[in-house]
Coordinates of C-alpha atoms in Angstrom, one line a residue:
M1 CA 119.1 67.5 104.0
S2 CA 122.5 66.2 104.8
G3 CA 122.8 63.6 107.5
L4 CA 124.5 64.1 110.9
C5 CA 125.6 61.6 113.5
G6 CA 127.4 62.6 116.7
I7 CA 128.6 60.1 119.4
F8 CA 130.0 61.0 122.8
S9 CA 131.0 58.4 125.3
F10 CA 131.9 59.2 128.9
D11 CA 133.9 56.0 129.1
K12 CA 137.1 57.2 127.4
K13 CA 138.2 53.6 126.8
N14 CA 135.2 53.1 124.4
D15 CA 135.9 53.1 120.7
I16 CA 132.8 54.5 119.0
T17 CA 134.0 54.2 115.4
D18 CA 132.0 51.1 114.6
L19 CA 128.8 52.8 115.9
L20 CA 129.6 55.9 113.9
E21 CA 129.9 53.8 110.7
V22 CA 126.6 52.1 111.4
G23 CA 124.9 55.4 112.0
L24 CA 126.2 56.9 108.8
Y25 CA 125.1 53.9 106.7
A26 CA 121.6 54.3 108.2
L27 CA 121.6 58.0 107.1
Q28 CA 123.2 57.5 103.6
H29 CA 119.8 58.3 101.9
R30 CA 120.2 61.9 103.2
G31 CA 123.3 62.6 101.1
Q32 CA 125.4 60.8 98.5
E33 CA 127.9 63.4 97.3
G34 CA 130.5 62.4 100.0
F35 CA 131.0 61.9 103.7
G36 CA 133.2 63.0 106.5
I37 CA 134.2 61.2 109.7
T38 CA 136.1 62.8 112.6
T39 CA 137.0 61.1 115.9
M40 CA 138.8 62.2 119.0
E41 CA 140.8 60.1 121.5
G42 CA 142.0 62.5 124.1
Q43 CA 143.6 65.3 122.0
R44 CA 144.3 62.9 119.1
V45 CA 142.1 63.7 116.1
C46 CA 141.4 61.3 113.2
E47 CA 139.8 62.5 110.0
L48 CA 138.5 60.7 106.9
K49 CA 136.8 62.7 104.2
R50 CA 135.9 61.3 100.8
K51 CA 133.7 61.8 97.8
G52 CA 131.1 59.2 97.0
L53 CA 129.2 56.6 99.0
L54 CA 130.3 54.9 102.2
S55 CA 130.2 51.5 100.5
E56 CA 132.6 52.7 97.8
V57 CA 135.3 53.8 100.3
L58 CA 135.0 52.2 103.7
N59 CA 136.6 48.9 104.5
Q60 CA 137.7 47.2 107.7
Q61 CA 141.3 48.5 107.4
I62 CA 140.2 52.1 107.1
I63 CA 137.9 51.8 110.1
E64 CA 140.6 50.2 112.2
D65 CA 142.8 53.2 111.5
I66 CA 140.2 55.5 113.0
C67 CA 139.5 55.4 116.7
G68 CA 138.1 57.5 119.6
S69 CA 135.6 57.8 122.3
A70 CA 133.8 60.7 120.5
G71 CA 133.1 61.5 116.9
I72 CA 130.9 63.2 114.3
G73 CA 129.9 61.7 111.0
F74 CA 128.4 63.7 108.0
V75 CA 126.9 62.6 104.7
K76 CA 126.7 65.4 102.2
Y77 CA 123.8 66.5 100.1
L78 CA 124.9 68.8 97.4
F79 CA 122.7 71.7 96.5
S80 CA 122.9 72.8 92.9
H81 CA 124.0 76.3 93.9
N82 CA 126.9 74.9 95.9
T83 CA 130.4 74.0 94.5
K84 CA 131.6 70.5 94.5
Y85 CA 134.9 71.8 95.9
E86 CA 133.5 73.0 99.2
P87 CA 135.3 71.6 102.2
M88 CA 133.7 68.5 103.8
M89 CA 132.6 68.6 107.4
P90 CA 133.2 68.0 110.3
F91 CA 135.6 70.8 110.8
V92 CA 138.3 70.7 113.6
Y93 CA 139.1 73.8 115.7
Q94 CA 141.6 74.5 118.5
T95 CA 140.0 76.0 121.7
D96 CA 141.2 76.9 125.1
H97 CA 140.2 73.4 126.2
G98 CA 142.0 71.6 123.3
N99 CA 140.7 70.2 120.0
S100 CA 137.1 70.3 119.1
M101 CA 135.0 69.3 116.1
I102 CA 131.7 70.6 114.6
A103 CA 129.3 69.9 111.7
L104 CA 126.3 71.8 110.6
D105 CA 123.6 70.7 108.2
G106 CA 121.8 73.7 106.8
T107 CA 121.9 77.2 105.3
I108 CA 122.8 80.1 107.5
L109 CA 121.6 83.4 106.0
N110 CA 123.6 85.8 108.2
R111 CA 126.3 87.4 105.9
N112 CA 128.9 87.6 108.7
F113 CA 128.5 84.0 109.9
N114 CA 131.6 82.0 110.4
F115 CA 132.4 78.8 112.2
C116 CA 135.2 80.2 114.3
E117 CA 132.8 82.6 116.0
L118 CA 130.3 79.8 116.5
V119 CA 132.9 77.6 118.2
N120 CA 134.0 80.5 120.4
K121 CA 130.4 81.2 121.4
I122 CA 129.8 77.6 122.3
N123 CA 132.8 77.7 124.7
G124 CA 131.7 81.0 126.3
P125 CA 128.9 81.6 128.8
L126 CA 125.7 79.6 128.1
E127 CA 123.5 82.7 128.1
S128 CA 125.7 84.4 125.5
F129 CA 125.7 81.4 123.3
Q130 CA 121.9 81.2 123.5
D131 CA 121.6 84.8 122.4
Y132 CA 124.0 84.3 119.6
I133 CA 122.4 81.2 118.2
E134 CA 119.0 82.8 118.3
S135 CA 120.4 85.6 116.1
L136 CA 121.3 83.1 113.4
K137 CA 118.8 83.1 110.5
G138 CA 118.2 80.1 108.4
T139 CA 117.7 76.4 108.7
Y140 CA 120.3 74.2 110.6
N141 CA 121.1 71.4 112.8
L142 CA 124.5 71.4 114.5
I143 CA 126.7 69.0 116.5
Y144 CA 129.7 70.2 118.4
I145 CA 132.1 67.9 120.4
D146 CA 135.2 68.5 122.5
E147 CA 136.8 66.4 125.2
R148 CA 134.4 67.5 127.9
K149 CA 131.0 67.8 126.2
M150 CA 128.7 67.4 123.2
L151 CA 126.3 70.1 122.2
I152 CA 123.4 69.7 119.7
A153 CA 121.1 72.5 118.5
R154 CA 118.1 72.7 116.1
D155 CA 117.0 75.9 114.4
P156 CA 114.0 77.8 115.9
Y157 CA 111.6 76.5 113.2
G158 CA 112.8 72.9 113.4
I159 CA 112.9 72.6 109.6
K160 CA 115.3 69.7 109.8
P161 CA 114.8 66.7 112.2
M162 CA 117.2 65.8 115.0
C163 CA 117.0 63.4 117.9
L164 CA 119.0 62.1 120.9
G165 CA 119.6 58.6 122.0
K166 CA 121.7 56.6 124.4
L167 CA 123.6 53.3 124.5
K168 CA 124.9 52.5 127.9
D169 CA 127.1 55.5 128.8
T170 CA 127.3 56.8 125.3
F171 CA 125.0 59.6 124.0
I172 CA 124.1 59.7 120.3
A173 CA 122.7 62.6 118.2
V174 CA 121.3 61.8 114.8
S175 CA 119.3 63.3 112.0
E176 CA 116.7 60.4 112.1
S177 CA 115.7 57.8 114.6
C178 CA 116.3 55.0 112.1
A179 CA 120.0 55.5 112.9
L180 CA 119.4 54.9 116.6
D181 CA 117.6 51.7 115.7
A182 CA 120.5 50.5 113.6
M183 CA 122.8 51.1 116.6
N184 CA 120.4 49.3 119.0
A185 CA 120.4 52.6 121.0
E186 CA 117.6 53.9 123.2
F187 CA 115.6 56.8 121.8
L188 CA 115.6 59.6 124.5
E189 CA 113.8 62.5 122.8
D190 CA 113.6 64.7 119.7
V191 CA 115.6 67.9 119.8
E192 CA 112.8 70.5 119.9
P193 CA 112.8 73.4 117.5
G194 CA 114.7 76.3 119.1
A195 CA 116.4 74.0 121.6
M196 CA 119.9 72.9 122.4
I197 CA 121.0 69.8 124.3
L198 CA 124.2 69.8 126.3
V199 CA 125.7 66.5 127.1
E200 CA 128.3 66.7 129.9
K201 CA 129.2 65.4 133.4
G202 CA 127.5 62.0 132.7
D203 CA 124.1 63.4 131.7
Y204 CA 122.3 65.8 129.4
S205 CA 120.2 69.0 129.8
V206 CA 117.8 70.8 127.5
H207 CA 117.9 74.6 127.0
R208 CA 115.4 76.5 124.9
F209 CA 116.8 79.6 123.1
S210 CA 113.8 80.4 120.9
Q211 CA 110.0 80.0 120.7
K212 CA 108.7 80.0 117.2
P213 CA 106.0 78.0 115.4
H214 CA 107.0 74.5 114.4
H215 CA 107.9 74.3 110.7
L216 CA 109.3 70.8 109.9
C217 CA 110.1 70.4 106.2
L218 CA 107.1 68.6 104.6
F219 CA 109.4 66.9 102.1
E220 CA 110.9 65.0 105.1
M221 CA 107.6 63.2 105.5
I222 CA 107.0 62.9 101.7
Y223 CA 110.4 61.8 100.4
I224 CA 113.6 62.6 102.3
A225 CA 113.3 60.6 105.6
R226 CA 113.5 56.8 105.8
P227 CA 110.0 55.3 106.3
D228 CA 111.2 53.5 109.5
S229 CA 112.0 56.9 111.2
I230 CA 109.8 58.7 113.8
I231 CA 110.1 62.4 113.3
D232 CA 108.7 64.7 116.0
G233 CA 106.5 61.9 117.3
V234 CA 105.1 61.0 113.9
S235 CA 105.8 57.8 112.0
V236 CA 107.0 58.5 108.5
Y237 CA 105.6 55.2 107.3
Q238 CA 102.1 55.8 108.7
A239 CA 102.1 59.4 107.3
R240 CA 102.9 58.1 103.8
Y241 CA 100.3 55.3 104.1
K242 CA 97.7 57.9 105.1
M243 CA 98.7 60.0 102.1
G244 CA 97.6 57.2 99.9
E245 CA 94.3 56.7 101.7
R246 CA 93.6 60.4 101.6
L247 CA 94.3 60.4 97.8
F248 CA 91.5 57.9 97.3
Q249 CA 89.2 59.9 99.5
E250 CA 89.9 63.1 97.6
C251 CA 89.8 61.5 94.1
P252 CA 88.3 58.0 93.9
T253 CA 89.1 56.4 90.6
E254 CA 88.1 53.1 88.9
A255 CA 91.1 50.9 87.9
D256 CA 92.3 47.3 87.8
I257 CA 95.5 47.7 89.8
V258 CA 97.4 50.1 92.0
I259 CA 101.2 50.4 91.7
G260 CA 103.8 52.6 93.3
S261 CA 106.7 54.6 91.9
P262 CA 109.7 52.9 93.5
D263 CA 110.7 53.5 96.1
S264 CA 109.2 56.6 97.7
G265 CA 105.7 56.1 96.2
L266 CA 105.2 52.5 97.3
I267 CA 103.9 53.1 100.8
S268 CA 101.3 55.6 99.6
A269 CA 100.3 53.2 96.9
K270 CA 99.5 50.6 99.5
G271 CA 97.4 53.1 101.4
Y272 CA 95.5 53.9 98.2
A273 CA 95.0 50.2 97.5
K274 CA 93.7 49.6 101.0
A275 CA 91.2 52.5 100.9
S276 CA 90.0 51.7 97.4
G277 CA 89.9 47.9 97.5
I278 CA 91.8 47.8 94.2
P279 CA 94.7 45.3 94.3
F280 CA 98.2 46.5 94.9
V281 CA 100.7 44.8 92.6
D282 CA 104.3 45.3 91.6
G283 CA 104.5 47.1 88.4
I284 CA 108.0 48.6 88.1
L285 CA 111.2 47.0 89.0
K286 CA 114.0 49.3 90.3
N287 CA 117.7 48.6 89.9
R288 CA 118.8 49.1 93.5
Y289 CA 122.4 49.9 92.5
I290 CA 121.3 53.2 91.0
Q291 CA 121.3 56.2 93.3
R292 CA 118.3 58.4 94.0
T293 CA 117.3 60.3 90.9
F294 CA 115.9 63.4 92.5
I295 CA 119.2 64.4 94.3
K296 CA 121.4 64.1 91.2
P297 CA 122.8 67.6 90.7
T298 CA 122.4 67.9 86.9
Q299 CA 119.5 67.2 84.5
E300 CA 121.8 65.0 82.3
E301 CA 122.6 62.8 85.3
R302 CA 118.9 62.6 86.3
V303 CA 117.8 61.5 82.8
S304 CA 120.6 58.9 82.6
S305 CA 119.6 57.4 86.0
V306 CA 115.9 57.1 85.1
N307 CA 116.7 55.3 81.8
I308 CA 118.7 52.6 83.5
K309 CA 117.1 52.2 86.9
L310 CA 113.5 51.2 86.0
N311 CA 111.9 48.4 84.1
A312 CA 108.2 47.3 83.9
I313 CA 106.8 43.9 85.0
K314 CA 104.8 43.4 81.8
E315 CA 102.7 40.4 83.0
N316 CA 101.1 42.6 85.7
L317 CA 100.4 45.6 83.4
K318 CA 99.2 44.3 80.1
N319 CA 95.6 45.5 79.3
K320 CA 95.2 46.9 82.8
R321 CA 93.9 50.3 84.0
V322 CA 96.7 51.4 86.2
I323 CA 96.8 53.8 89.1
L324 CA 100.3 54.9 89.7
V325 CA 101.0 56.6 93.0
D326 CA 104.1 58.8 93.2
D327 CA 105.4 60.9 96.1
S328 CA 105.9 64.2 94.1
I329 CA 106.4 65.7 90.7
V330 CA 109.2 68.3 90.5
R331 CA 110.7 68.5 87.0
G332 CA 108.6 65.8 85.5
T333 CA 111.7 63.8 84.2
T334 CA 111.1 60.6 86.1
I335 CA 107.3 60.4 85.9
K336 CA 107.2 61.1 82.2
R337 CA 109.6 58.2 81.5
I338 CA 107.7 55.9 83.9
I339 CA 104.4 56.5 82.1
E340 CA 106.2 55.7 78.8
I341 CA 107.5 52.5 80.3
L342 CA 104.1 51.5 81.6
K343 CA 102.3 52.1 78.3
D344 CA 105.1 50.4 76.3
A345 CA 104.5 47.4 78.6
G346 CA 100.8 47.3 77.6
A347 CA 99.0 49.3 80.2
K348 CA 95.6 50.4 78.9
E349 CA 95.3 53.5 81.0
V350 CA 97.7 55.2 83.4
H351 CA 96.2 57.4 86.1
I352 CA 98.7 59.4 88.2
R353 CA 98.0 60.2 91.8
V354 CA 100.6 62.3 93.6
A355 CA 100.9 62.1 97.4
S356 CA 101.7 65.8 97.7
P357 CA 100.5 69.2 96.2
K358 CA 101.9 70.7 93.0
V359 CA 105.4 72.0 93.4
L360 CA 105.2 75.7 92.6
S361 CA 108.3 77.4 94.0
N362 CA 112.0 76.8 94.2
D363 CA 113.8 76.2 97.6
I364 CA 117.4 76.4 98.8
Y365 CA 116.8 76.0 102.6
A366 CA 115.5 72.5 103.2
I367 CA 115.8 70.6 99.9
D368 CA 117.1 71.5 96.5
I369 CA 114.1 72.5 94.4
P370 CA 115.3 74.1 91.2
K371 CA 114.4 77.5 89.7
N372 CA 110.8 78.1 89.1
E373 CA 111.1 77.9 85.3
Q374 CA 112.4 74.4 85.7
L375 CA 109.4 73.2 87.7
I376 CA 106.8 71.5 85.6
G377 CA 104.0 72.8 87.8
Y378 CA 105.2 76.4 88.0
N379 CA 103.5 77.8 84.9
K380 CA 101.3 74.9 83.9
T381 CA 97.7 74.0 84.9
V382 CA 97.1 70.4 86.1
E383 CA 95.7 69.6 82.7
E384 CA 98.7 71.0 81.0
V385 CA 101.0 68.9 83.2
R386 CA 98.9 65.8 82.5
D387 CA 99.2 66.4 78.8
Y388 CA 102.9 66.9 79.0
I389 CA 103.7 63.8 81.0
G390 CA 101.3 61.7 78.9
C391 CA 99.0 60.1 81.5
D392 CA 95.2 59.6 81.3
S393 CA 94.4 61.6 84.5
L394 CA 96.4 63.4 87.1
Y395 CA 95.5 64.4 90.7
Y396 CA 97.6 66.1 93.4
L397 CA 96.9 65.6 97.1
S398 CA 95.6 68.8 98.7
L399 CA 97.9 70.7 101.1
M400 CA 95.3 70.4 103.9
G401 CA 95.1 66.6 103.3
L402 CA 98.9 66.3 103.4
E403 CA 99.2 68.2 106.6
D404 CA 96.4 66.1 108.2
C405 CA 98.3 62.9 107.3
C406 CA 101.5 64.3 108.9
G407 CA 99.9 65.2 112.2
N408 CA 99.1 68.9 111.7
K409 CA 102.1 70.1 113.6
G410 CA 102.9 73.1 111.4
Y411 CA 105.3 72.7 108.4
Y412 CA 107.8 74.4 106.1
E413 CA 106.1 74.3 102.7
K414 CA 107.6 77.1 100.6
Y415 CA 107.8 74.8 97.6
F416 CA 104.0 74.3 97.6
T417 CA 102.9 77.9 98.6
G418 CA 105.7 80.2 97.7
V419 CA 105.7 81.6 101.2
D420 CA 109.2 82.3 102.4
I421 CA 109.2 82.4 106.2
F422 CA 112.7 83.9 106.3
Q423 CA 111.7 86.9 104.1
E424 CA 108.5 87.4 106.2
E425 CA 110.7 87.3 109.3
A426 CA 112.9 90.1 107.9
V427 CA 109.8 92.2 107.2
W428 CA 108.5 91.6 110.8
H429 CA 111.8 92.9 112.2

């Protein structure tokens, strides 16, 4: 779930660095481990790669030292099975046509995969590259740029989102449409699953290399994506709002107030409140200077973050029957602490409504879901989970309900079902 931003201007006098910075800031939520920026001005290459957040490193002086009419930016999400010492993308390669750069967000399962071969195939015959990329197994988005062209590709299942936009004579590829909005760019189209887009000679063309069922990662709609993004034609905000409405339809509950777990549960909480007629109020204050808890790589870091990032608004909670809507429960660390905070603040009852099904299986392809034994829902019934986290009642949104809210396009949902489409594909072949 890292973030990608590729920018290619046909006017070689354009400096796209400021646009690249804006695009990466808009995608910061997709990865906080570090970032990489690579730009090209003719055959001159500029690189900046750092650990941490953009806001901790970037300043005007650094940006002024980077320039070019094309560039790729990358914000890194660190899976727990990865090493913190892995090289940061984008990578730079020398080709027959000069310097090039490439970045890939995903997990390639082919044992013999390497970037050198990928770059060589990109610069060979189009048909040969299409055959090669179809042979890659796994989940990926990639952006490649050299002096003549930009190429964007999305894996055959479309597990991660990617879209294309334009600003005057500059083409922009980004992981989410919210980055195009931040750059005041025009949205052109989503990169379809199993498709590549070639930007060259002043225009772009679309080439399909695979036809497989659509499998967008459902966690994009639940948690990962920014709510102001449109993914494969579906509004993330509206999908999350509908999740809250559907929760009430599936499990109507009497209460005095509805609150949301900040920040990813707030929209669904508003949908629940609207459907139920129960007032939505602010119940928990989040310290916005604390990073997202779920994507912290260790349990110790997650616990520490929860303890310092949340505080109750006691005046809104005292002697109230509270419905708390959360986006998901993975390990249970955050929700258990939130329930303690609410009850310490005087809440009479706390009813948890989760805008997704129970997480049953680990995942290493789309989002970092830990080993099964670390999942609170893996070997516990709903009642056992309820007892462990300490709430008065607990309900998970049905998988069918979630899919309905997200547009029924077909989804990657291994973490909810245990079905691994890549293992099934290996059996088919």
